[in-house]
PDB file of C-alpha atoms and ligand atoms in Angstrom:
ATOM      1  CA  MET A 713       3.818  18.956  51.985  1.00 49.00           C
ATOM      2  CA  ALA A 714       0.869  17.951  49.692  1.00 57.00           C
ATOM      3  CA  PRO A 715      -2.445  17.497  51.612  1.00 67.00           C
ATOM      4  CA  MET A 716      -2.665  13.714  50.930  1.00 70.00           C
ATOM      5  CA  ASN A 717       0.861  13.261  52.222  1.00 87.00           C
ATOM      6  CA  SER A 718       0.115  15.198  55.344  1.00 93.00           C
ATOM      7  CA  VAL A 719      -3.024  13.099  56.018  1.00 96.00           C
ATOM      8  CA  ARG A 720      -0.952   9.949  55.549  1.00 96.00           C
ATOM      9  CA  ALA A 721       1.766  11.288  57.849  1.00 96.00           C
ATOM     10  CA  ARG A 722      -0.824  12.122  60.505  1.00 96.00           C
ATOM     11  CA  LEU A 723      -2.370   8.641  60.314  1.00 96.00           C
ATOM     12  CA  LEU A 724       0.996   6.905  60.518  1.00 97.00           C
ATOM     13  CA  SER A 725       2.096   9.119  63.361  1.00 97.00           C
ATOM     14  CA  SER A 726      -1.113   8.355  65.231  1.00 97.00           C
ATOM     15  CA  LEU A 727      -0.599   4.603  64.671  1.00 97.00           C
ATOM     16  CA  ALA A 728       3.000   4.802  65.904  1.00 97.00           C
ATOM     17  CA  GLY A 729       1.820   6.759  68.952  1.00 97.00           C
ATOM     18  CA  GLN A 730      -0.805   4.112  69.696  1.00 97.00           C
ATOM     19  CA  LEU A 731       1.794   1.333  69.450  1.00 97.00           C
ATOM     20  CA  GLY A 732       4.011   3.219  71.902  1.00 98.00           C
ATOM     21  CA  ASN A 733       1.147   3.878  74.327  1.00 97.00           C
ATOM     22  CA  PRO A 734      -2.193   2.280  73.363  1.00 97.00           C
ATOM     23  CA  HIS A 735      -5.102   4.360  74.591  1.00 97.00           C
ATOM     24  CA  GLY A 736      -8.722   5.288  74.038  1.00 97.00           C
ATOM     25  CA  VAL A 737     -11.086   3.616  71.586  1.00 96.00           C
ATOM     26  CA  LEU A 738      -8.300   2.899  69.096  1.00 96.00           C
ATOM     27  CA  GLY A 739      -6.239   1.352  71.869  1.00 96.00           C
ATOM     28  CA  LYS A 740      -8.738  -1.509  72.166  1.00 95.00           C
ATOM     29  CA  GLY A 741      -8.149  -2.446  68.532  1.00 97.00           C
ATOM     30  CA  ILE A 742      -4.399  -2.007  68.941  1.00 97.00           C
ATOM     31  CA  ALA A 743      -4.400  -4.419  71.911  1.00 97.00           C
ATOM     32  CA  PHE A 744      -6.113  -7.046  69.765  1.00 96.00           C
ATOM     33  CA  VAL A 745      -3.712  -6.523  66.837  1.00 96.00           C
ATOM     34  CA  LEU A 746      -0.675  -6.687  69.154  1.00 97.00           C
ATOM     35  CA  ASN A 747      -1.813  -9.973  70.694  1.00 97.00           C
ATOM     36  CA  ARG A 748      -2.335 -11.513  67.248  1.00 96.00           C
ATOM     37  CA  GLY A 749       0.621 -10.062  65.374  1.00 95.00           C
ATOM     38  CA  ASN A 750       3.181 -10.559  68.147  1.00 97.00           C
ATOM     39  CA  LYS A 751       1.870 -13.900  69.420  1.00 96.00           C
ATOM     40  CA  ALA A 752       4.850 -15.966  68.226  1.00 97.00           C
ATOM     41  CA  ALA A 753       7.445 -13.442  69.432  1.00 98.00           C
ATOM     42  CA  ILE A 754       5.803 -13.220  72.862  1.00 98.00           C
ATOM     43  CA  ALA A 755       5.504 -17.007  73.124  1.00 98.00           C
ATOM     44  CA  GLY A 756       9.185 -17.306  72.166  1.00 98.00           C
ATOM     45  CA  ALA A 757      10.158 -14.819  74.864  1.00 98.00           C
ATOM     46  CA  VAL A 758       8.109 -16.659  77.509  1.00 98.00           C
ATOM     47  CA  GLU A 759       9.704 -19.943  76.483  1.00 98.00           C
ATOM     48  CA  ALA A 760      13.186 -18.399  76.626  1.00 98.00           C
ATOM     49  CA  ALA A 761      12.460 -16.949  80.079  1.00 98.00           C
ATOM     50  CA  SER A 762      12.221 -20.549  81.364  1.00 98.00           C
ATOM     51  CA  VAL A 763      10.446 -19.619  84.560  1.00 98.00           C
ATOM     52  CA  ALA A 764       9.630 -22.645  86.693  1.00 98.00           C
ATOM     53  CA  PRO A 765       6.283 -23.420  88.365  1.00 98.00           C
ATOM     54  CA  GLY A 766       6.054 -21.390  91.563  1.00 98.00           C
ATOM     55  CA  GLY A 767       8.396 -18.733  90.165  1.00 98.00           C
ATOM     56  CA  THR A 768       8.037 -14.963  89.960  1.00 98.00           C
ATOM     57  CA  ALA A 769       8.071 -13.301  86.556  1.00 99.00           C
ATOM     58  CA  ALA A 770       7.198  -9.983  84.899  1.00 99.00           C
ATOM     59  CA  ASP A 771       6.103  -8.749  81.503  1.00 99.00           C
ATOM     60  CA  VAL A 772       7.130  -5.112  81.131  1.00 99.00           C
ATOM     61  CA  GLY A 773       5.105  -3.282  78.480  1.00 98.00           C
ATOM     62  CA  PHE A 774       2.620  -6.140  78.122  1.00 98.00           C
ATOM     63  CA  GLY A 775       0.282  -4.236  75.783  1.00 98.00           C
ATOM     64  CA  GLY A 776      -2.650  -6.502  74.877  1.00 98.00           C
ATOM     65  CA  GLY A 777      -1.604  -8.910  77.623  1.00 98.00           C
ATOM     66  CA  ALA A 778      -0.823 -12.121  75.713  1.00 98.00           C
ATOM     67  CA  GLY A 779       2.445 -12.434  77.651  1.00 98.00           C
ATOM     68  CA  LEU A 780       0.679 -12.170  80.999  1.00 98.00           C
ATOM     69  CA  SER A 781      -1.534 -15.182  80.244  1.00 98.00           C
ATOM     70  CA  LEU A 782       1.405 -17.266  79.016  1.00 98.00           C
ATOM     71  CA  LEU A 783       3.511 -16.392  82.062  1.00 98.00           C
ATOM     72  CA  LEU A 784       0.592 -17.190  84.400  1.00 98.00           C
ATOM     73  CA  ASP A 785       0.352 -20.616  82.756  1.00 98.00           C
ATOM     74  CA  ARG A 786       4.085 -21.143  83.250  1.00 98.00           C
ATOM     75  CA  VAL A 787       4.288 -20.135  86.929  1.00 98.00           C
ATOM     76  CA  GLY A 788       1.124 -22.032  87.855  1.00 98.00           C
ATOM     77  CA  ALA A 789      -1.011 -21.744  90.964  1.00 98.00           C
ATOM     78  CA  ASP A 790       1.891 -20.979  93.335  1.00 98.00           C
ATOM     79  CA  GLY A 791       3.693 -18.433  91.179  1.00 98.00           C
ATOM     80  CA  VAL A 792       3.361 -14.677  90.743  1.00 98.00           C
ATOM     81  CA  VAL A 793       3.323 -12.561  87.582  1.00 99.00           C
ATOM     82  CA  HIS A 794       3.858  -8.805  87.579  1.00 98.00           C
ATOM     83  CA  GLY A 795       2.509  -6.819  84.655  1.00 98.00           C
ATOM     84  CA  VAL A 796       4.103  -3.380  84.291  1.00 98.00           C
ATOM     85  CA  GLU A 797       2.799  -0.781  81.835  1.00 98.00           C
ATOM     86  CA  ILE A 798       2.867   2.933  81.207  1.00 98.00           C
ATOM     87  CA  SER A 799      -0.554   2.733  79.534  1.00 98.00           C
ATOM     88  CA  ALA A 800      -3.429   3.181  81.989  1.00 98.00           C
ATOM     89  CA  ASP A 801      -5.804   1.726  79.387  1.00 98.00           C
ATOM     90  CA  MET A 802      -3.745  -1.461  78.932  1.00 98.00           C
ATOM     91  CA  LEU A 803      -3.622  -1.829  82.721  1.00 98.00           C
ATOM     92  CA  ALA A 804      -7.415  -1.429  82.884  1.00 98.00           C
ATOM     93  CA  ARG A 805      -7.872  -3.974  80.093  1.00 98.00           C
ATOM     94  CA  ALA A 806      -5.689  -6.526  81.910  1.00 98.00           C
ATOM     95  CA  ARG A 807      -7.509  -5.791  85.171  1.00 98.00           C
ATOM     96  CA  SER A 808     -10.887  -6.544  83.652  1.00 98.00           C
ATOM     97  CA  GLY A 809      -9.676  -9.749  81.976  1.00 97.00           C
ATOM     98  CA  HIS A 810      -7.871 -11.234  84.985  1.00 98.00           C
ATOM     99  CA  GLY A 811     -10.139 -10.514  87.969  1.00 98.00           C
ATOM    100  CA  SER A 812      -9.647 -13.877  89.646  1.00 98.00           C
ATOM    101  CA  ASP A 813      -5.857 -13.946  89.092  1.00 98.00           C
ATOM    102  CA  ILE A 814      -5.589 -10.512  90.688  1.00 98.00           C
ATOM    103  CA  GLU A 815      -7.845 -11.510  93.584  1.00 98.00           C
ATOM    104  CA  SER A 816      -5.777 -14.624  94.275  1.00 98.00           C
ATOM    105  CA  GLY A 817      -2.542 -12.563  94.196  1.00 98.00           C
ATOM    106  CA  ARG A 818      -1.153 -14.489  91.220  1.00 98.00           C
ATOM    107  CA  LEU A 819      -1.200 -11.367  89.036  1.00 98.00           C
ATOM    108  CA  ARG A 820      -0.031  -7.945  90.160  1.00 98.00           C
ATOM    109  CA  LEU A 821      -0.567  -5.065  87.768  1.00 98.00           C
ATOM    110  CA  LEU A 822       1.618  -2.010  88.229  1.00 98.00           C
ATOM    111  CA  GLU A 823       1.919   1.312  86.516  1.00 98.00           C
ATOM    112  CA  GLY A 824       5.578   1.963  85.758  1.00 98.00           C
ATOM    113  CA  SER A 825       8.232   2.414  83.142  1.00 98.00           C
ATOM    114  CA  LEU A 826      11.122   0.367  81.844  1.00 98.00           C
ATOM    115  CA  THR A 827      13.406   3.031  83.263  1.00 98.00           C
ATOM    116  CA  ALA A 828      11.732   3.140  86.720  1.00 98.00           C
ATOM    117  CA  LEU A 829      10.342  -0.269  87.599  1.00 98.00           C
ATOM    118  CA  PRO A 830       8.131  -0.457  90.695  1.00 98.00           C
ATOM    119  CA  LEU A 831       9.855  -3.652  91.836  1.00 98.00           C
ATOM    120  CA  PRO A 832      12.547  -4.382  94.446  1.00 98.00           C
ATOM    121  CA  ASP A 833      16.095  -5.461  93.543  1.00 98.00           C
ATOM    122  CA  ASP A 834      16.530  -9.151  92.608  1.00 98.00           C
ATOM    123  CA  SER A 835      12.802  -9.781  93.076  1.00 98.00           C
ATOM    124  CA  LEU A 836      12.162 -11.718  89.843  1.00 98.00           C
ATOM    125  CA  ASP A 837      13.218 -15.074  88.495  1.00 98.00           C
ATOM    126  CA  ALA A 838      12.483 -13.848  84.987  1.00 98.00           C
ATOM    127  CA  ALA A 839      11.319 -10.828  83.029  1.00 99.00           C
ATOM    128  CA  ILE A 840      10.301 -10.368  79.434  1.00 99.00           C
ATOM    129  CA  THR A 841       9.884  -7.173  77.463  1.00 98.00           C
ATOM    130  CA  VAL A 842       8.860  -7.546  73.832  1.00 98.00           C
ATOM    131  CA  ASN A 843       8.598  -4.789  71.230  1.00 98.00           C
ATOM    132  CA  THR A 844       9.014  -2.076  73.838  1.00 98.00           C
ATOM    133  CA  VAL A 845      12.551  -0.724  73.756  1.00 98.00           C
ATOM    134  CA  TYR A 846      11.840   1.197  70.523  1.00 98.00           C
ATOM    135  CA  PHE A 847       9.976   3.680  72.709  1.00 98.00           C
ATOM    136  CA  VAL A 848      12.728   4.221  75.268  1.00 98.00           C
ATOM    137  CA  PRO A 849      15.199   7.035  74.594  1.00 98.00           C
ATOM    138  CA  ASP A 850      17.718   5.754  77.171  1.00 98.00           C
ATOM    139  CA  LEU A 851      18.279   2.083  76.384  1.00 98.00           C
ATOM    140  CA  ARG A 852      21.147   1.701  78.848  1.00 98.00           C
ATOM    141  CA  ALA A 853      18.979   2.976  81.702  1.00 98.00           C
ATOM    142  CA  ALA A 854      16.218   0.509  80.742  1.00 98.00           C
ATOM    143  CA  CYS A 855      18.626  -2.448  80.610  1.00 98.00           C
ATOM    144  CA  ALA A 856      20.194  -1.470  83.938  1.00 98.00           C
ATOM    145  CA  GLU A 857      16.730  -1.245  85.498  1.00 98.00           C
ATOM    146  CA  LEU A 858      15.637  -4.630  84.110  1.00 98.00           C
ATOM    147  CA  ALA A 859      18.887  -6.226  85.314  1.00 98.00           C
ATOM    148  CA  ARG A 860      18.343  -4.678  88.750  1.00 98.00           C
ATOM    149  CA  VAL A 861      15.039  -6.475  89.322  1.00 98.00           C
ATOM    150  CA  VAL A 862      16.007  -9.915  87.960  1.00 98.00           C
ATOM    151  CA  ARG A 863      17.994 -11.999  90.426  1.00 98.00           C
ATOM    152  CA  PRO A 864      21.512 -13.161  89.532  1.00 98.00           C
ATOM    153  CA  GLY A 865      21.175 -16.321  87.429  1.00 98.00           C
ATOM    154  CA  GLY A 866      17.596 -15.445  86.418  1.00 98.00           C
ATOM    155  CA  ARG A 867      16.479 -14.681  82.882  1.00 98.00           C
ATOM    156  CA  LEU A 868      15.783 -11.354  81.252  1.00 98.00           C
ATOM    157  CA  VAL A 869      14.459 -11.622  77.699  1.00 99.00           C
ATOM    158  CA  VAL A 870      14.386  -8.562  75.452  1.00 99.00           C
ATOM    159  CA  GLY A 871      12.491  -9.185  72.200  1.00 98.00           C
ATOM    160  CA  ILE A 872      12.868  -6.822  69.246  1.00 98.00           C
ATOM    161  CA  GLY A 873      11.758  -6.916  65.642  1.00 98.00           C
ATOM    162  CA  ASP A 874      14.593  -7.202  63.157  1.00 98.00           C
ATOM    163  CA  PRO A 875      15.640  -3.555  62.619  1.00 98.00           C
ATOM    164  CA  ASP A 876      15.926  -3.904  58.812  1.00 97.00           C
ATOM    165  CA  ALA A 877      12.455  -5.462  58.575  1.00 97.00           C
ATOM    166  CA  MET A 878      11.027  -2.891  60.989  1.00 98.00           C
ATOM    167  CA  ALA A 879      12.521  -0.021  58.962  1.00 98.00           C
ATOM    168  CA  LYS A 880      10.394  -1.125  55.985  1.00 98.00           C
ATOM    169  CA  LEU A 881       7.144  -0.663  57.926  1.00 97.00           C
ATOM    170  CA  PRO A 882       5.489   2.656  57.047  1.00 97.00           C
ATOM    171  CA  PHE A 883       4.867   3.779  60.643  1.00 98.00           C
ATOM    172  CA  THR A 884       8.290   3.170  62.236  1.00 98.00           C
ATOM    173  CA  PRO A 885       9.771   6.514  61.068  1.00 98.00           C
ATOM    174  CA  TYR A 886       7.150   8.204  63.260  1.00 97.00           C
ATOM    175  CA  GLY A 887       8.606   7.725  66.723  1.00 96.00           C
ATOM    176  CA  PHE A 888      10.276   4.302  66.799  1.00 98.00           C
ATOM    177  CA  THR A 889      13.980   4.108  67.676  1.00 98.00           C
ATOM    178  CA  LEU A 890      15.270   1.101  65.736  1.00 98.00           C
ATOM    179  CA  ARG A 891      18.613   0.052  67.136  1.00 98.00           C
ATOM    180  CA  PRO A 892      21.074  -2.434  65.661  1.00 98.00           C
ATOM    181  CA  VAL A 893      20.977  -5.725  67.585  1.00 98.00           C
ATOM    182  CA  PRO A 894      24.631  -5.397  68.736  1.00 98.00           C
ATOM    183  CA  GLU A 895      23.720  -2.085  70.405  1.00 98.00           C
ATOM    184  CA  VAL A 896      20.996  -3.781  72.467  1.00 98.00           C
ATOM    185  CA  ILE A 897      23.346  -6.644  73.345  1.00 98.00           C
ATOM    186  CA  ALA A 898      26.006  -4.120  74.423  1.00 98.00           C
ATOM    187  CA  ALA A 899      23.505  -2.317  76.673  1.00 98.00           C
ATOM    188  CA  LEU A 900      22.572  -5.593  78.363  1.00 98.00           C
ATOM    189  CA  GLU A 901      26.232  -6.524  78.807  1.00 98.00           C
ATOM    190  CA  GLN A 902      26.913  -3.085  80.219  1.00 98.00           C
ATOM    191  CA  ALA A 903      24.142  -3.804  82.748  1.00 98.00           C
ATOM    192  CA  GLY A 904      26.152  -6.821  83.938  1.00 98.00           C
ATOM    193  CA  CYS A 905      24.411  -9.558  81.957  1.00 98.00           C
ATOM    194  CA  GLN A 906      25.700 -12.444  79.919  1.00 98.00           C
ATOM    195  CA  VAL A 907      23.705 -12.427  76.661  1.00 98.00           C
ATOM    196  CA  GLU A 908      22.624 -15.169  74.299  1.00 98.00           C
ATOM    197  CA  HIS A 909      21.249 -14.082  70.916  1.00 98.00           C
ATOM    198  CA  ARG A 910      18.393 -16.189  69.488  1.00 98.00           C
ATOM    199  CA  ARG A 911      16.483 -15.585  66.268  1.00 98.00           C
ATOM    200  CA  LEU A 912      12.812 -16.141  65.572  1.00 97.00           C
ATOM    201  CA  ALA A 913      12.307 -16.338  61.811  1.00 94.00           C
ATOM    202  CA  ASN A 914       8.800 -17.806  61.697  1.00 84.00           C
ATOM    203  CA  THR A 915       7.034 -14.677  62.941  1.00 85.00           C
ATOM    204  CA  PRO A 916       5.225 -12.084  60.759  1.00 92.00           C
ATOM    205  CA  ILE A 917       8.279  -9.867  61.323  1.00 95.00           C
ATOM    206  CA  PRO A 918      11.512 -11.723  62.132  1.00 97.00           C
ATOM    207  CA  HIS A 919      12.451 -11.142  65.752  1.00 98.00           C
ATOM    208  CA  HIS A 920      15.578 -11.276  67.862  1.00 98.00           C
ATOM    209  CA  LEU A 921      15.441 -12.562  71.409  1.00 98.00           C
ATOM    210  CA  LEU A 922      18.262 -11.376  73.627  1.00 98.00           C
ATOM    211  CA  VAL A 923      18.303 -13.799  76.498  1.00 98.00           C
ATOM    212  CA  ALA A 924      20.253 -12.103  79.266  1.00 98.00           C
ATOM    213  CA  THR A 925      21.420 -13.560  82.572  1.00 98.00           C
ATOM    214  CA  PRO A 926      22.308 -11.051  85.290  1.00 97.00           C
ATOM    215  CA  ARG A 927      25.535 -12.030  87.062  1.00 95.00           C
TER     216      ARG A 927
HETATM  217  C1  LIG B2209       4.269  -2.250  70.598  1.00 60.19           C
HETATM  218  S1  LIG B2209       3.539  -2.521  72.155  1.00 60.19           S
HETATM  219  C2  LIG B2209       4.097  -4.181  72.526  1.00 60.19           C
HETATM  220  C3  LIG B2209       3.185  -4.896  73.485  1.00 60.19           C
HETATM  221  C4  LIG B2209       3.521  -6.356  73.717  1.00 60.19           C
HETATM  222  N1  LIG B2209       4.722  -6.500  74.504  1.00 60.19           N
HETATM  223  C5  LIG B2209       3.654  -7.070  72.405  1.00 60.19           C
HETATM  224  O1  LIG B2209       4.758  -7.467  72.020  1.00 60.19           O
HETATM  225  O2  LIG B2209       2.612  -7.214  71.734  1.00 60.19           O
HETATM  226  C6  LIG B2209       4.532  -1.563  73.257  1.00 60.19           C
HETATM  227  C7  LIG B2209       3.989  -1.519  74.662  1.00 60.19           C
HETATM  228  O3  LIG B2209       5.005  -1.018  75.520  1.00 60.19           O
HETATM  229  C8  LIG B2209       4.432  -0.074  76.383  1.00 60.19           C
HETATM  230  N2  LIG B2209       5.504   0.877  76.725  1.00 60.19           N
HETATM  231  C9  LIG B2209       6.016   1.860  75.961  1.00 60.19           C
HETATM  232  N3  LIG B2209       6.995   2.504  76.615  1.00 60.19           N
HETATM  233  C10 LIG B2209       7.109   1.906  77.832  1.00 60.19           C
HETATM  234  C11 LIG B2209       7.924   2.131  78.965  1.00 60.19           C
HETATM  235  N4  LIG B2209       8.846   3.100  79.001  1.00 60.19           N
HETATM  236  N5  LIG B2209       7.761   1.323  80.036  1.00 60.19           N
HETATM  237  C12 LIG B2209       6.829   0.331  80.029  1.00 60.19           C
HETATM  238  N6  LIG B2209       6.013   0.077  78.990  1.00 60.19           N
HETATM  239  C13 LIG B2209       6.159   0.854  77.898  1.00 60.19           C
HETATM  240  C14 LIG B2209       3.301   0.556  75.612  1.00 60.19           C
HETATM  241  O4  LIG B2209       2.320   1.140  76.448  1.00 60.19           O
HETATM  242  C15 LIG B2209       2.775  -0.624  74.799  1.00 60.19           C
HETATM  243  O5  LIG B2209       1.762  -1.308  75.464  1.00 60.19           O
END
């Protein structure tokens, strides 16, 4: 490989790695970029989750934390939001930005993975996970785990960038698993959910929201 190409490959691989697990000094910038670039997709997922005031919701893989703030607004003073992340730095960032919500018990931050959620069965009214499943090798295990923690009749919203649009981004070949939308729908159905497919076209990258209801 020519030297310039290998420098480019290293930079893109590092960017993809940061998006899959933001950390260190670069992670701070990544958190900011995620909150800006994915704002509309996250807001769409929160809207689709339809959690009522006083409800209990989670954002799994919250990254920069935009989804946590929106969910806290939705559940109000009597509700609870769980933020689950594998990134210790994103957990620390959320901790420092939400001191009073954590103190009041409205926000609970937990280290954990999509495939091993630190939450009891049927404990949530709603969960969102946006732009995360690209980093999970076992999609079926992740969907089964998400369906386990959302109560029957609740809402589980999986947001993904359109795979064709994502494939055109220079960093996605470096560690993203881009799955066709029907494959994600099938994994949610396999986990016992009824799935509604919504599209978000007015986002920087078109997104798909798979709004799943555990039975
Ligand atoms: C591309 S960012 C998306 C963040 C945010 N949801 C958004 O849409 O802006 C992916 C996030 O998922 C987290 N993540 C990756 N794999 C995960 C896993 N197995 N379980 C939980 N979070 C995960 C990463 O640490 C990162 O913060």
